[in-house]
CSV table of C-alpha atoms in Angstrom, one decimal:
chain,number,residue,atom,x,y,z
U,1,UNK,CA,0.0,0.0,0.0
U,2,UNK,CA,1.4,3.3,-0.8
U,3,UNK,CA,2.9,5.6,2.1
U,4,UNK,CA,0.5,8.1,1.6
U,5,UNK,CA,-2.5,6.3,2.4
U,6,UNK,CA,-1.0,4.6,5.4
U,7,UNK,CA,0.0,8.1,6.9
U,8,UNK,CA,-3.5,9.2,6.2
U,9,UNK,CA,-4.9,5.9,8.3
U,10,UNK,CA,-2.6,7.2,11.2
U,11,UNK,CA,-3.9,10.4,10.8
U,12,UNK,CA,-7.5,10.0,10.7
U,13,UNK,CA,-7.0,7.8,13.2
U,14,UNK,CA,-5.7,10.5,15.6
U,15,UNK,CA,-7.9,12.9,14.6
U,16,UNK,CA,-10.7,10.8,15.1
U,17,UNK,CA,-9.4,9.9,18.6
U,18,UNK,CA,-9.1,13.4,19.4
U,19,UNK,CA,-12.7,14.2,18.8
U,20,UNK,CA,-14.3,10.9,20.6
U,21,UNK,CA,-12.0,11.7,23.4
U,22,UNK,CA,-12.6,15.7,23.3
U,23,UNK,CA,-16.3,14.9,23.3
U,24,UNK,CA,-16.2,12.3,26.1
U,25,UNK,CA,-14.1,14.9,28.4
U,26,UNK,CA,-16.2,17.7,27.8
U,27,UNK,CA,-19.5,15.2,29.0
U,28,UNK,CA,-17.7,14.3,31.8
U,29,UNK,CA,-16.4,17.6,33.2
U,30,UNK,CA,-18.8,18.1,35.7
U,31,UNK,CA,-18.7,14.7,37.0
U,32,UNK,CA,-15.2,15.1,37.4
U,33,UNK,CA,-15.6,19.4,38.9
U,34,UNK,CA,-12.3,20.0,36.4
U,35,UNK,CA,-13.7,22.7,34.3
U,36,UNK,CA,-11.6,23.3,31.3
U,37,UNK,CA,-8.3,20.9,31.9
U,38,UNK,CA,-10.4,17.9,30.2
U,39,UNK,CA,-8.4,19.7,27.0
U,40,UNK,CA,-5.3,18.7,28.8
U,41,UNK,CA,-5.6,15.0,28.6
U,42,UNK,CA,-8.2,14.6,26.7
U,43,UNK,CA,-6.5,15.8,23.1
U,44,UNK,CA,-3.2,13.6,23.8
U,45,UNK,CA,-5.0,10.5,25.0
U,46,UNK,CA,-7.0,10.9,21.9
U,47,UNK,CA,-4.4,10.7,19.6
U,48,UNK,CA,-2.7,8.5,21.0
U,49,UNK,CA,-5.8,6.3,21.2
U,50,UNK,CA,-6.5,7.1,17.5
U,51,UNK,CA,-2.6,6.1,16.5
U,52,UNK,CA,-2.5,2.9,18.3
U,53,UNK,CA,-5.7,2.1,16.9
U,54,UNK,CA,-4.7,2.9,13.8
U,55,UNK,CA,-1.0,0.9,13.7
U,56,UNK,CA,-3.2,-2.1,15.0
U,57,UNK,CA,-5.2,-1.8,11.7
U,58,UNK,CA,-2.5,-1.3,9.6
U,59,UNK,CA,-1.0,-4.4,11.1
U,60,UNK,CA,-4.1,-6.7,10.6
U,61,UNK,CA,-4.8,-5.6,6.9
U,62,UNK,CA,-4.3,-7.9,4.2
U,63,UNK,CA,-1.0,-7.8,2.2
U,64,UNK,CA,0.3,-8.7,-1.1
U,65,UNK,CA,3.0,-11.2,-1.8
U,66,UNK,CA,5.0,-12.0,-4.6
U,67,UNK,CA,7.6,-14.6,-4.4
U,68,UNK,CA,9.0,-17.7,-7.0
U,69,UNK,CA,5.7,-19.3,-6.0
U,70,UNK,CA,3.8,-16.8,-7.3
U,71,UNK,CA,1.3,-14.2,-5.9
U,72,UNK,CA,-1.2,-14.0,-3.1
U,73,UNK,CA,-3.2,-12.1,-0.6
U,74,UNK,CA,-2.5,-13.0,3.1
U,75,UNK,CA,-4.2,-11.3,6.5
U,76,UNK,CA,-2.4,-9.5,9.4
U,77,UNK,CA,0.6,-7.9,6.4
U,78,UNK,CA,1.1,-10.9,4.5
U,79,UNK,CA,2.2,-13.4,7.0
U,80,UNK,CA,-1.3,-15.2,7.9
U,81,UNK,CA,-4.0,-16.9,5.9
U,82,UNK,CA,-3.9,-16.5,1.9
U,83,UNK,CA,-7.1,-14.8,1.0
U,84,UNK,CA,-6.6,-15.4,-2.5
U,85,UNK,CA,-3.6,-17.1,-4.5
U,86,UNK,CA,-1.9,-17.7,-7.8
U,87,UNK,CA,0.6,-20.0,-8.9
U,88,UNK,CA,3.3,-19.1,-11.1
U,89,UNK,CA,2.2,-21.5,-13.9
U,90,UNK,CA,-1.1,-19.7,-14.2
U,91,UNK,CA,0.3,-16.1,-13.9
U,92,UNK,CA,0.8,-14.2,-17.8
U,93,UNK,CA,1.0,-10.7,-16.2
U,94,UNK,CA,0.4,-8.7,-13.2
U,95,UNK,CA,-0.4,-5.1,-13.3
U,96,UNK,CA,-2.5,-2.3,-11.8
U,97,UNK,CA,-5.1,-0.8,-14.4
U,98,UNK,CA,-7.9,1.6,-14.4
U,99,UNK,CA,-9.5,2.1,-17.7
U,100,UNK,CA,-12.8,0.5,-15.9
U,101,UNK,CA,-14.8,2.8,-14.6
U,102,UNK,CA,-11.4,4.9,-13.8
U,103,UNK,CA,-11.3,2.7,-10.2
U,104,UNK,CA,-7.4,1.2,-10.0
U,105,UNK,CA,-7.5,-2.4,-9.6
U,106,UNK,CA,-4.7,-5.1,-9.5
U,107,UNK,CA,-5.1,-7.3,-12.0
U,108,UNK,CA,-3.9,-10.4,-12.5
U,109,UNK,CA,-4.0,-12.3,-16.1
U,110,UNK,CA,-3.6,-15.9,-17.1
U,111,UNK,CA,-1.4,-17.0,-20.0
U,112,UNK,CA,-4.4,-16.3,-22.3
U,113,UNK,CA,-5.1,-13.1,-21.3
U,114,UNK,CA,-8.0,-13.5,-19.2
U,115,UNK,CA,-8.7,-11.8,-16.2
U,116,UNK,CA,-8.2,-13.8,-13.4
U,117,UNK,CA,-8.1,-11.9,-10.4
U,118,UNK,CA,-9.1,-8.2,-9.9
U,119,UNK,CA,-8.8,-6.6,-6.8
U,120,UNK,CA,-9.9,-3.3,-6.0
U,121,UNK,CA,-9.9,-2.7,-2.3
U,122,UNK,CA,-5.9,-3.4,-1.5
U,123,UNK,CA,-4.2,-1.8,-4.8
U,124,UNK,CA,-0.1,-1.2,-4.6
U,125,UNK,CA,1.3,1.7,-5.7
U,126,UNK,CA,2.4,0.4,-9.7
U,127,UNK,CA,5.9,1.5,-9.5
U,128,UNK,CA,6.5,-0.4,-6.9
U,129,UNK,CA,4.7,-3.2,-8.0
U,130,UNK,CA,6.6,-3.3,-11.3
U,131,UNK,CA,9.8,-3.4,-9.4
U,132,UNK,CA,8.5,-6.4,-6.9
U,133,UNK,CA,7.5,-8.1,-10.0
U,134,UNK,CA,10.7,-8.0,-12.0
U,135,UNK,CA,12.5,-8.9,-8.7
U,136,UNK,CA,10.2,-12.1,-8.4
U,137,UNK,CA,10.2,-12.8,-12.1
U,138,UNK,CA,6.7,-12.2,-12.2
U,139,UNK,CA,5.2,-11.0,-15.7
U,140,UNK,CA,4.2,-7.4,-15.3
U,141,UNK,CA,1.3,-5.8,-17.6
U,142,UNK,CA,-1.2,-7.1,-20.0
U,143,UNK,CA,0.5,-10.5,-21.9
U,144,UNK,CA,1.1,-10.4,-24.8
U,145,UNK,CA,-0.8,-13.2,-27.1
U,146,UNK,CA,1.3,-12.7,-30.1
U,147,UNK,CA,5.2,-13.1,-28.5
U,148,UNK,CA,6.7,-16.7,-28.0
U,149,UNK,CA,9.2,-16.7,-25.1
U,150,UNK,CA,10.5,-19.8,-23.1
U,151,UNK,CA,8.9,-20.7,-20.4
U,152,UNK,CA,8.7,-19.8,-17.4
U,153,UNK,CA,11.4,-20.7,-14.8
U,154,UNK,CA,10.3,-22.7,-12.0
């Protein structure tokens, strides 16, 4: 996922936790006979309630992997259960595309050139999904029906 979307997960996350916790403060003043210095803990509690909420999320989300095996999407940042997998046999290209209704989505095509995978909730940045992909091996983009190459190695 691309750094600027997890930075804005930590920072809705705080400012989110400032507001719940703001609000909560300022219903409980009189209970507490503090008058005003619910501002005093109550901002820094919330964001640090929002952050930690937020790093726990960004810890549980699904992840992509790429490897010699191929590609898949695992829970808690790739290292628990595969969502959904690929194997390297049945991979002709990996790329991120969004000519469909101008929504990104990672696609994933079989040696034919069908779609076999599109994702749309949990899309990479491209660039660094090309670069993953040539490190792996992995075919990136659309294949390419009408070029003979070797096969791929195993």
């Amino acid at each position: 996922m691309p750094g600027g979307t997890r930075k804005w997960y930590y920072i809705t996350g705080m400012v989110a936790g400032v507001i719940v916790m703001g609000v909560l403060a300022f219903k409980l003043r009189y209970l507490f006979d503090s008058g005003l210095s619910w501002a005093a803990w109550g901002v820094p509690a919330g964001a640090a309630a929002g952050a930690l909420g937020a790093l726990l999320y960004d810890r549980r989300r699904p992840a992509l992997v790429l490897g010699g095996h191929g590609i898949r999407m695992a829970a808690n940042g790739g290292q628990g259960k595969a969502e959904w997998q690929h194997e390297r046999p049945s991979i002709g290209g990996v790329g991120v595309d969004d000519h469909d209704d101008s929504v990104e989505a990672l696609l994933v095509w079989s040696p034919t050139g069908q779609v076999i995978r599109k994702e749309s909730l949990n899309v990479p940045d491209p660039e660094e999904l090309r670069l993953a992909c040539e490190r792996t091996g992995l075919p990136w983009g659309r294949p390419d029906l009408g070029a003979w190459g070797p096969p791929p190695e195993l």
